[in-house]
XYZ file of C-alpha atoms in Angstrom:
577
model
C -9.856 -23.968 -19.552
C -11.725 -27.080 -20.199
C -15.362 -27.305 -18.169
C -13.660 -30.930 -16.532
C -10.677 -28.992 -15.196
C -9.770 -26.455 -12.667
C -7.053 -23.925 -12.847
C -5.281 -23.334 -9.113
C -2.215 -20.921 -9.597
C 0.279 -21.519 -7.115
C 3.267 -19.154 -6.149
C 6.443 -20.574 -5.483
C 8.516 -17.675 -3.750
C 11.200 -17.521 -1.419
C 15.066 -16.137 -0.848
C 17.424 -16.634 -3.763
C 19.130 -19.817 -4.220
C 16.139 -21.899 -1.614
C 15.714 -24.409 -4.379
C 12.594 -22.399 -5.684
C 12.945 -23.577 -9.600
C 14.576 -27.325 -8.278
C 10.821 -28.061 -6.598
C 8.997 -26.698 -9.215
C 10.732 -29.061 -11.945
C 9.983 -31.555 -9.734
C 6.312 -31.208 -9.074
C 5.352 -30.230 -12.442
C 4.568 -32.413 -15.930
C 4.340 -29.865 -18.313
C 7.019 -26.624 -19.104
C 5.262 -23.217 -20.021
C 7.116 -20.074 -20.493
C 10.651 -19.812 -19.025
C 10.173 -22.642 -17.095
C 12.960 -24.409 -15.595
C 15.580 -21.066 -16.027
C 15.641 -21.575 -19.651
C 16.422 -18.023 -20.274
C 20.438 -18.615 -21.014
C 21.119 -14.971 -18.338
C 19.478 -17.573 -15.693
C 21.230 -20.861 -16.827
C 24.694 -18.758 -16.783
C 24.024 -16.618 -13.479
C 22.673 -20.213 -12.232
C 19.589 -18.191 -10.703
C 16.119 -17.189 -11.440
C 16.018 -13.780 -13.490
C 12.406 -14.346 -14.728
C 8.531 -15.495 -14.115
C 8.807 -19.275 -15.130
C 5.545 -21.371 -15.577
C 4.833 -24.728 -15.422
C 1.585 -27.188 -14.599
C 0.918 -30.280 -13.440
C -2.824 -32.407 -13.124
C -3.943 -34.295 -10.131
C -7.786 -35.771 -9.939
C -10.174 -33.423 -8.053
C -10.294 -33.650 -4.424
C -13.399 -34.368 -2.573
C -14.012 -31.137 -1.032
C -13.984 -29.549 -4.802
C -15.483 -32.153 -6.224
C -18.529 -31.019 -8.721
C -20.641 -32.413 -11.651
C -18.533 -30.411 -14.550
C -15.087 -31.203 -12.623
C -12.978 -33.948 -12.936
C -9.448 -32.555 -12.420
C -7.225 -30.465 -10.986
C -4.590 -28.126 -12.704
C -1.925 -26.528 -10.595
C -0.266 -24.175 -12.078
C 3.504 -23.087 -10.906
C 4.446 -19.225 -10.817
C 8.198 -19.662 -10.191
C 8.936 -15.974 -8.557
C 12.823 -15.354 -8.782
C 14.528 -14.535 -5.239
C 17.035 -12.111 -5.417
C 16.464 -8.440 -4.318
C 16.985 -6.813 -7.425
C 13.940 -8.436 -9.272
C 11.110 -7.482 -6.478
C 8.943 -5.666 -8.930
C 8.973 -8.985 -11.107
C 7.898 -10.824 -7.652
C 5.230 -9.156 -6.577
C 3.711 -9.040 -10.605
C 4.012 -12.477 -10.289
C 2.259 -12.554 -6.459
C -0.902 -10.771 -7.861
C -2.261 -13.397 -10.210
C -1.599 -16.685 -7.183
C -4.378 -18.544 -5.623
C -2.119 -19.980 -2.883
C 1.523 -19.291 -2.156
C 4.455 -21.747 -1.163
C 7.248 -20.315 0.876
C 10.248 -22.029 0.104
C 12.736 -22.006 3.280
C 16.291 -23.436 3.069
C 16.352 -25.558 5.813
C 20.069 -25.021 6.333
C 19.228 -21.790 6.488
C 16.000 -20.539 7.364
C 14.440 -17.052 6.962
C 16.009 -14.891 5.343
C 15.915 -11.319 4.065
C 13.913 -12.174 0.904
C 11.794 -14.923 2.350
C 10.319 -12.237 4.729
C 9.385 -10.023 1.583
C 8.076 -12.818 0.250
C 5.947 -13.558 3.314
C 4.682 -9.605 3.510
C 3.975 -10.310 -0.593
C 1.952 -13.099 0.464
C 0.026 -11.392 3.224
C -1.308 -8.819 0.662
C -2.361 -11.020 -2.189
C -3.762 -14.487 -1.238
C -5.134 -16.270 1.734
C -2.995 -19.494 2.140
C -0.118 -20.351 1.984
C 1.937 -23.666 2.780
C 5.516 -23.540 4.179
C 8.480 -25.946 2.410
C 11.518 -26.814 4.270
C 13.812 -27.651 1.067
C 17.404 -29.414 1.602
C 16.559 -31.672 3.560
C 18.947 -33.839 2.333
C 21.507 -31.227 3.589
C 20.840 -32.028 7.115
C 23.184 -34.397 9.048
C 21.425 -38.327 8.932
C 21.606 -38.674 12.956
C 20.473 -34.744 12.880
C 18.011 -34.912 10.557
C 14.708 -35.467 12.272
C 15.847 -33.135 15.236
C 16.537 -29.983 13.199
C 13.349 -30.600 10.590
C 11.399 -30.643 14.041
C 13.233 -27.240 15.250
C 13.351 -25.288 11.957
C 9.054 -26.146 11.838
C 8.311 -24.680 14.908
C 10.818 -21.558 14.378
C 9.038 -20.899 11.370
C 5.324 -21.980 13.688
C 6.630 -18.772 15.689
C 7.365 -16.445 12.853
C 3.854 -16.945 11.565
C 1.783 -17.146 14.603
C 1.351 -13.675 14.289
C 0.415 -13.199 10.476
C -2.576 -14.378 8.340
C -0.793 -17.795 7.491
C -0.563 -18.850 11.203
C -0.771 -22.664 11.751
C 0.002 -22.829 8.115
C 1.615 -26.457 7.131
C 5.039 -27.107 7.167
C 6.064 -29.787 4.588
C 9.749 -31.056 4.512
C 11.317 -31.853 1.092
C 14.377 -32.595 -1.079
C 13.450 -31.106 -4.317
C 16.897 -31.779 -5.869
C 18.779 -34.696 -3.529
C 22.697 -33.692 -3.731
C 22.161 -30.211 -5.096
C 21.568 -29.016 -9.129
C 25.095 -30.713 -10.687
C 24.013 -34.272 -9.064
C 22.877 -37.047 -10.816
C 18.686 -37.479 -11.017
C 17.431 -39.160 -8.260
C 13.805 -39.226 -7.056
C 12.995 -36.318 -4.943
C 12.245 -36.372 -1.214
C 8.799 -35.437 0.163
C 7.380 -34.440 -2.801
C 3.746 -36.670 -2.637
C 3.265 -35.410 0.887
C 3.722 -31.825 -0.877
C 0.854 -32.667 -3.122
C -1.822 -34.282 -1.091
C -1.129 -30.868 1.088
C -1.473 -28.874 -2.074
C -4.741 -30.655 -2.985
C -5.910 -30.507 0.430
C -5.470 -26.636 0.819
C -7.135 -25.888 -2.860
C -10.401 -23.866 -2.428
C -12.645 -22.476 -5.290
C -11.329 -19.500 -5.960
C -13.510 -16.606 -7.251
C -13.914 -16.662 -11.175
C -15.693 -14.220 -12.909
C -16.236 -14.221 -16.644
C -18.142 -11.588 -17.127
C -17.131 -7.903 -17.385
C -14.136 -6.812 -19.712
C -11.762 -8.592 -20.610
C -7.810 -7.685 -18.483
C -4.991 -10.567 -19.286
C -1.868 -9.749 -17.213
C 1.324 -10.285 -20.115
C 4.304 -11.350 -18.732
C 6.349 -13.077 -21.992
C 5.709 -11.993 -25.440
C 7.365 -13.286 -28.605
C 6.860 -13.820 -32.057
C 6.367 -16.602 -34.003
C 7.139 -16.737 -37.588
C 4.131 -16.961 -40.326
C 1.572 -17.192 -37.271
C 2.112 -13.766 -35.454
C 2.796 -12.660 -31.905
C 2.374 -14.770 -29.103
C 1.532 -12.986 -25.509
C 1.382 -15.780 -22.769
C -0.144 -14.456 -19.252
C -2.598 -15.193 -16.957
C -6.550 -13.738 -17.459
C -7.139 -11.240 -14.088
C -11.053 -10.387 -15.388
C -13.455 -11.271 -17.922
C -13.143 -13.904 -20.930
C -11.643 -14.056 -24.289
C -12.176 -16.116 -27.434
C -10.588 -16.707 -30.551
C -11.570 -13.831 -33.474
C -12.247 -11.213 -30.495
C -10.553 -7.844 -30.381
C -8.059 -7.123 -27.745
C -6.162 -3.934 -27.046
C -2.603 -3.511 -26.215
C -2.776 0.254 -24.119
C 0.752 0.903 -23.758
C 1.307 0.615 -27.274
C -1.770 1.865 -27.977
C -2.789 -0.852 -31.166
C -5.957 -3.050 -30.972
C -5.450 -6.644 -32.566
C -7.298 -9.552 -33.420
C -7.252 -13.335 -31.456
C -6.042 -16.089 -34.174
C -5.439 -18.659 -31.781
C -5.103 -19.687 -28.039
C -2.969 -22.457 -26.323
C -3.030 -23.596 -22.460
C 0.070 -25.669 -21.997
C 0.591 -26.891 -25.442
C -2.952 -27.075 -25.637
C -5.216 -25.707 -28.297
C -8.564 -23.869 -26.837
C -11.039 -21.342 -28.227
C -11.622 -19.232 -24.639
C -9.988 -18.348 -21.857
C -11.932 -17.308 -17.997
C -10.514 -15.393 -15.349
C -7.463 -17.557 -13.455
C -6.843 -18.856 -16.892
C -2.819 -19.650 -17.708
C -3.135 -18.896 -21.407
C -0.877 -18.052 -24.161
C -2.434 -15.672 -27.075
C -1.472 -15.729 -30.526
C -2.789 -12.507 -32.537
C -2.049 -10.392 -35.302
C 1.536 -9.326 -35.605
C 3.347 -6.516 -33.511
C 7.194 -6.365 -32.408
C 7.376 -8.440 -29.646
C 10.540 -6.471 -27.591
C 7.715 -3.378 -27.422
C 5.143 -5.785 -24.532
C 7.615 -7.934 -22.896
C 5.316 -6.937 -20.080
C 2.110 -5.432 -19.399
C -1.481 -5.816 -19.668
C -3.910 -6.225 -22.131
C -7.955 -5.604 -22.362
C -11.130 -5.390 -24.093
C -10.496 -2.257 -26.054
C -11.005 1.114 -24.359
C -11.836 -0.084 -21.302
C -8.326 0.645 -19.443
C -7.243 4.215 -19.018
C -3.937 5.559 -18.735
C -4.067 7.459 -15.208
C -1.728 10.377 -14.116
C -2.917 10.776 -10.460
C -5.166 8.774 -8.145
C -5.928 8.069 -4.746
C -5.722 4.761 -2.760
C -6.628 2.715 0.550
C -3.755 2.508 2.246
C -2.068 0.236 5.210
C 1.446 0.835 6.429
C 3.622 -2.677 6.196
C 4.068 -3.375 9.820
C 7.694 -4.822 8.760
C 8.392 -1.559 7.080
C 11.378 0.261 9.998
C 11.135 3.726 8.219
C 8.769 6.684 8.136
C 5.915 6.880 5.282
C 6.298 10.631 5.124
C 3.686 12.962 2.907
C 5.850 14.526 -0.185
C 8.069 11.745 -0.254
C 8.918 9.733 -3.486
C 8.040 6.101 -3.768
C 8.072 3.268 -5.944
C 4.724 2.206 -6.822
C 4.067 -0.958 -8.395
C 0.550 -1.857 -9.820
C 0.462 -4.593 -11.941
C 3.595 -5.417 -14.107
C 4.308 -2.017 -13.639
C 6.435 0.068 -11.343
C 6.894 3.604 -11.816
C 8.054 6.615 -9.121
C 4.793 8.858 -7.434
C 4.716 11.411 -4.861
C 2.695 10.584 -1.777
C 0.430 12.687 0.459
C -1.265 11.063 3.370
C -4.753 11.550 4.743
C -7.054 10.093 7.514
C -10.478 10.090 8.857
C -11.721 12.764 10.347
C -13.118 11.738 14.196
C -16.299 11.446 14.447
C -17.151 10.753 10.773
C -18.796 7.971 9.181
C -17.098 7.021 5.481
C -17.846 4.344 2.962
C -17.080 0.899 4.509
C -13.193 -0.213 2.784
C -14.784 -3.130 1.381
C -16.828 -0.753 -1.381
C -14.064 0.129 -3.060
C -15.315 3.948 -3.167
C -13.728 7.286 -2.459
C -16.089 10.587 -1.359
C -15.160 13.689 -2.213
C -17.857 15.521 -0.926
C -15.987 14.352 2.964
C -13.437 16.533 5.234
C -10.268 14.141 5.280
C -7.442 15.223 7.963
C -4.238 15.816 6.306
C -1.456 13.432 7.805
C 2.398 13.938 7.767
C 3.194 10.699 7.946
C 0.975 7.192 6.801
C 0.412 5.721 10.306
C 1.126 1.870 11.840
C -1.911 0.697 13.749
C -1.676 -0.345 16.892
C -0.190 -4.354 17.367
C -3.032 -6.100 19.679
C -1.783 -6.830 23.089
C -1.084 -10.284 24.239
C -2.808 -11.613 27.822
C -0.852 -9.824 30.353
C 0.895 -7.107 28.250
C 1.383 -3.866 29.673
C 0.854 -0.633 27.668
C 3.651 0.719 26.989
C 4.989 3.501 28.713
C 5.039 6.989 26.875
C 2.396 6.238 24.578
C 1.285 9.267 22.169
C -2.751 9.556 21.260
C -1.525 11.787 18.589
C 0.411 8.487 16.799
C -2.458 6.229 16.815
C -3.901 5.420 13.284
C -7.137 6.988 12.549
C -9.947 4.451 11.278
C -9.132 5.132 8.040
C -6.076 6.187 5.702
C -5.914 7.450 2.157
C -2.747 8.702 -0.063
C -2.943 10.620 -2.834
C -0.035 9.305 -5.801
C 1.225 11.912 -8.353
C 3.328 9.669 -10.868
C 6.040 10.700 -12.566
C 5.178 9.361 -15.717
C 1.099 7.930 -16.806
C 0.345 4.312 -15.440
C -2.082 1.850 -17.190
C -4.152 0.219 -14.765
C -7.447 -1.192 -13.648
C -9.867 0.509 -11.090
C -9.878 -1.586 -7.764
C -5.859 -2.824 -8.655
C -3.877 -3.918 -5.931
C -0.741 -1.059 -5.454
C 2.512 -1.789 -3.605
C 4.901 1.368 -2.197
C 8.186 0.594 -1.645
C 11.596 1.869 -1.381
C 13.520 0.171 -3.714
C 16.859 2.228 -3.594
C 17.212 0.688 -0.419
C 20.635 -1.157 -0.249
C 19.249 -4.989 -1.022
C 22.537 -6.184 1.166
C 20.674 -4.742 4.338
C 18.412 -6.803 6.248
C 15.588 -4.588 5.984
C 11.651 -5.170 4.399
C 11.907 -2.619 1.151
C 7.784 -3.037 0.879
C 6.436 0.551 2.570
C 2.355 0.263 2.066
C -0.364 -1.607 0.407
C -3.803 -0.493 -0.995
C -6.141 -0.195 -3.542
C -7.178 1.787 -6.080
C -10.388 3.803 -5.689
C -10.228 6.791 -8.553
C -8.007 8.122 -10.823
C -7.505 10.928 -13.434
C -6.391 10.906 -17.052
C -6.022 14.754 -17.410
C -2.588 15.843 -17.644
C -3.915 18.996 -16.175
C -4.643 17.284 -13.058
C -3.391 19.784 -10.319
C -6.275 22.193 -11.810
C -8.705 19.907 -12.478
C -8.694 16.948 -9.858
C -6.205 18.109 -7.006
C -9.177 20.796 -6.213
C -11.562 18.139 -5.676
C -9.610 17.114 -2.324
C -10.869 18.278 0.991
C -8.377 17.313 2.883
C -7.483 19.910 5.939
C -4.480 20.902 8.419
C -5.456 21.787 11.768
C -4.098 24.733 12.719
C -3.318 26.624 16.035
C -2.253 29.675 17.269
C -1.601 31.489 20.914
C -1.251 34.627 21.875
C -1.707 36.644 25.207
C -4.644 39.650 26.514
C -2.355 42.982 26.302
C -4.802 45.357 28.133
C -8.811 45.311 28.395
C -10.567 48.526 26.714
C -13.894 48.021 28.228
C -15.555 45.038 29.753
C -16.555 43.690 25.542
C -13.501 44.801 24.176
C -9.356 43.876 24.770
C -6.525 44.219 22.735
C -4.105 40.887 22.810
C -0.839 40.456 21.080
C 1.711 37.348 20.080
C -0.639 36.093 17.668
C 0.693 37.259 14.581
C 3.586 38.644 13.206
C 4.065 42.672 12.394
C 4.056 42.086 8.770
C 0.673 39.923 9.225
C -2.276 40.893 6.864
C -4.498 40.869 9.678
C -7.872 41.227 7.278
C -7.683 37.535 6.554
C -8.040 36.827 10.484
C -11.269 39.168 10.805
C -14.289 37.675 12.273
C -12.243 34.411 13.374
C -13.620 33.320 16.700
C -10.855 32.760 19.384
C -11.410 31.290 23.141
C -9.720 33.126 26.355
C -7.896 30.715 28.729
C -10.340 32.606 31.373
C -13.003 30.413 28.921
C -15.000 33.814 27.471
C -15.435 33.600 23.520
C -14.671 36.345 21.695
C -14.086 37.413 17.494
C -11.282 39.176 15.893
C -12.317 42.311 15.084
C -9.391 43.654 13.080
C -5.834 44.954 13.811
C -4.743 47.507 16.733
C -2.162 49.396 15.827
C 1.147 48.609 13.265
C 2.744 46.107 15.681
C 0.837 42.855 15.189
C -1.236 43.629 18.044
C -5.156 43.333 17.644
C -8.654 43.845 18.919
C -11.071 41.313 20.060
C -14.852 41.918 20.885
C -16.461 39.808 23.892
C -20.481 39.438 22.602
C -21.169 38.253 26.502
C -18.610 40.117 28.037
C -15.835 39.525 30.531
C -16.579 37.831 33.667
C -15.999 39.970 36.540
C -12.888 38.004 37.769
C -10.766 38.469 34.331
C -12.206 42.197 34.157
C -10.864 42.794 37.978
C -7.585 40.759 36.638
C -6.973 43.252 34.003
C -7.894 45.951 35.577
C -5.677 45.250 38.445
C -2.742 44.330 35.509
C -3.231 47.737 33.247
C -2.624 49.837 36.797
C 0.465 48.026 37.617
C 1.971 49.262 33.858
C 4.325 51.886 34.468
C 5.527 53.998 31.537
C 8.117 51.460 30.868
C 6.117 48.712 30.705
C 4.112 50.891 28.201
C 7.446 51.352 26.157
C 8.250 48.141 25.984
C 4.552 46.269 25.186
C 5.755 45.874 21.487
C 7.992 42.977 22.509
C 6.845 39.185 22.340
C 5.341 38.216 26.110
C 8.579 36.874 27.722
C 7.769 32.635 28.552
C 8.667 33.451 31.864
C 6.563 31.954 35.120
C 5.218 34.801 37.314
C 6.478 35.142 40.503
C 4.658 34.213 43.579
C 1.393 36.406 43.872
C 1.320 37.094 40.523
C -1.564 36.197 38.242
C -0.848 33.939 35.373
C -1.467 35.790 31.761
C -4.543 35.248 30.122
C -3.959 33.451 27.002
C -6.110 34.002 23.462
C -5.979 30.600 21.559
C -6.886 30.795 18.075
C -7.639 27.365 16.139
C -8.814 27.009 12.429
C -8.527 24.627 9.595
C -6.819 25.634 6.301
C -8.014 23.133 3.344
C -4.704 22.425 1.689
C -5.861 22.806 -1.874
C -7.704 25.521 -1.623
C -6.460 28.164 -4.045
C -8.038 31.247 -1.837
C -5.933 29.648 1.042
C -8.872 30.285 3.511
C -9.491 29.617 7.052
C -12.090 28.218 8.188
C -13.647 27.398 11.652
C -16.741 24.751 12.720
């Protein structure tokens, strides 16, 4: 990009058929890649199958204004809308600056528009709201419903990171796509809003070099042409740049931004790349680098958030789409939380420790939605459901993912039936390390100290002498009771005592007391082994009945047992703090 310009990339998403493409034409000057549905699948289906691109200029507003800039590029990521072609919307979320949410007025939210919206929340921080069709809306109604439909959408928003965002009214294509050109409606306001809401976002041009691909074609006698947007780093013509998933390095001949030739490209960058020749139809999508420096990963572990809009469970072993990048490929999850008590690396540094105790989770957990003034707590609330501090999830993919460290991920479930009215998007996070071994169950799996809380209860059978009593109920008969030695348990009398081994071949076992039993619990078991008749002695094999004593009768004393079992431990241990 020249030094006298700056490059803004500017999402246009929304619900299929909002008029998405219409206002995009109509802001923009200049056509880039599929632009405009030129793709003949989108001119016959009449909708958006594909990423189209497309820029227009505007002189620098005051707040950006600087000695090396004079102007203003926006450029247009036109995200299609249907259901079918999320994974190609949320690629095309990850490389915006600023997001417009196209709403048909006529309409308003809709199914996709709110996946756009949770798309939004994860990747940029503004976002401006377009009420499109305008000119749909009754003459004498007109004013009335643009006034109602702003401050339903006000409402919807008031509780996301866009609240108070503006809501600019438009007719991007007056009398619909077959009508006769005619100015559009609402447009300049669009603009000054767009110029107004521009910020300086964070470019980087150091570091390796990642372009995000997402057209590739070839052009004859010059080579292959990959058009993108640069995510990291800087490239210049005659540099080397390597193509991972097809695993070929080639060499820059020439670069173009908008029909424009230029000799580097920065970070934020909309750029296409000419190099040496490949087949085209082998990167219609992907990503591309400063050779060696992106692995191919078969495991890793993220942050992770649940998607508040999300309805069903995140459950550990499940199957998920994960998208990272252009790509979208099938993991298993497992979940895992913060210990209490704990202290872990803040979630801004991007770091993972192994050497920390992580609490395994069955489920990825929804934090609690702040109260409002005057809310009650609702009634029935579970301590055990509340989020910890932190979550983690470890992804097993079905087949090897190329990606950079610190990439935004996406889980969804994408067989979901895209005719319900239900958010598809599951999680977010980020990635914090990875593995390339294909042995990675033996070799990084182990590295994982992530623990199951375990408990056990069982009841005191008969005392043997005031440091010794046998209990029963905690295990079964076929138990390997050597793997319980030495594990300390706690009477419900409060005495600590330590398995000593097993008492005979029925499950049953014996417990030493180091400080003894306190008088009362001695007299209580005294007073219980007396009471035994013969029958009672016969039938002591049998699980303790959860029946309440009768009136007089002293409650059992119960033995509870609690231990943590470190899930990938191959010795399957227990072990106790």
């Amino acid at each position: 990009m020249a030094a006298s310009m700056l490059n803004f990339n500017v999402g246009v998403l929304g619900h299929v058929d909002s008029g998405k493409t219409s206002l995009a034409k109509a802001l923009s000057t200049t056509a880039s890649t599929a632009a405009f549905d030129k793709n003949p699948q989108s001119k016959e289906r009449g909708i958006t199958l594909d990423l189209g691109f497309s820029s227009f200029v505007v002189d620098i507003p005051s707040h950006l204004k600087r000695d090396e800039l004079s102007k203003l590029q926006f450029t247009l990521v036109d995200c299609p809308g249907h259901a079918s072609l999320i994974k190609t919307i949320i690629g095309g979320a990850q490389i915006i600056d600023l997001m417009m949410l196209v709403i048909d007025v006529t309409k308003g939210m809709q199914t996709q528009s709110a996946e756009c919206l949770v798309i939004g929340e994860i990747t940029c921080k503004k976002m401006i709201v377009v009420l499109n069709k305008v000119d749909l809306l009754p003459p004498e109604k007109k004013k009335q419903q643009i006034e109602k439909m702003t401050k339903r959408m006000l409402k919807t928003l008031e509780n996301t990171c866009f609240a108070d965002s503006p809501v600019i009214p438009v007719a991007a294509k007056p009398g619909g796509p077959d009508a006769p050109e005619t100015d559009a409606e609402g447009v300049q306001r669009l603009i000054q809003e767009l110029q107004q809401h521009a910020y300086l976002p964070e470019r980087d041009s150091t570091g390796q070099f990642l372009f995000a691909v997402d057209h590739c074609f070839g052009v004859k006698g010059q080579g292959t042409v990959m058009t993108g947007t640069v995510l990291r780093g800087k490239t210049s013509i005659n540099d080397t740049v390597e193509i991972p998933s097809m695993q070929i390095n080639r060499k820059v001949k020439s670069m173009q931004m908008f029909r424009k030739p230029v000799t580097s490209a920065l970070m934020g960058d909309r750029v296409g790349i000419c190099v040496t020749q490949f087949e085209p139809k082998q990167l219609e999508r992907g990503l591309v680098c400063s050779p060696g420096s992106l692995p191919t990963i078969e495991a890793a572990v993220i942050s992770v958030k649940k998607i508040s809009y999300f309805r069903g469970s995140c459950l550990t072993k499940a199957k998920f789409h994960v998208t990272m990048g252009h790509e979208t490929v099938m993991a298993k999850i497992t979940f895992f939380g913060a210990v209490p008590g704990q202290e872990y690396q803040e979630r801004e540094k991007m770091e993972f420790n192994f050497d920390k105790d992580y609490l395994y989770q069955d489920e990825l957990l929804a934090p609690i939605a702040k109260k409002k003034a005057g809310e009650k707590k609702p009634e029935g609330g579970d301590a055990e459901h509340i989020a910890p501090s932190q979550q983690w999830a470890l992804l097993e993919f079905e087949k090897p993912v190329t990606c950079p460290i610190n990439c935004l991920v996406i889980g969804s479930k994408l067989d979901t039936d895209i005719h319900s009215n239900t958010c598809r998007l599951a999680f977010y996070g980020h990635l914090l390390e990875s593995t390339t071994d294909k042995d990675y169950l033996s070799s990084f799996i182990p590295r994982f100290k992530i623990y199951k809380t375990k408990t056990r209860e069982g009841i005191v059978d008969r005392m043997m002498d005031e440091y010794s009593i046998v209990g029963r109920g905690l295990f079964k008969k076929e138990t390997n009771l050597e793997t319980f030695t030495n594990l300390k348990v706690t009477l419900s009398t409060g005495e600590k005592g330590v398995i000593e081994g097993g008492f005979g071949q029925s499950g049953k076992f014996k417990i030493r007391i180091p400080d003894g039993l306190r008088p009362d619990t001695a007299a209580q078991l005294s007073a219980s082994s007396k009471k035994k008749g013969k029958k009672a002695h016969k039938e002591d094999d049998n699980p303790p009945a959860a029946v309440d004593p009768s009136p007089g009768q002293h409650q059992p004393i119960r033995i509870h047992l609690q231990f943590k079992r470190y899930i990938y431990d191959s010795k399957k241990q227990m072990v106790q703090t």
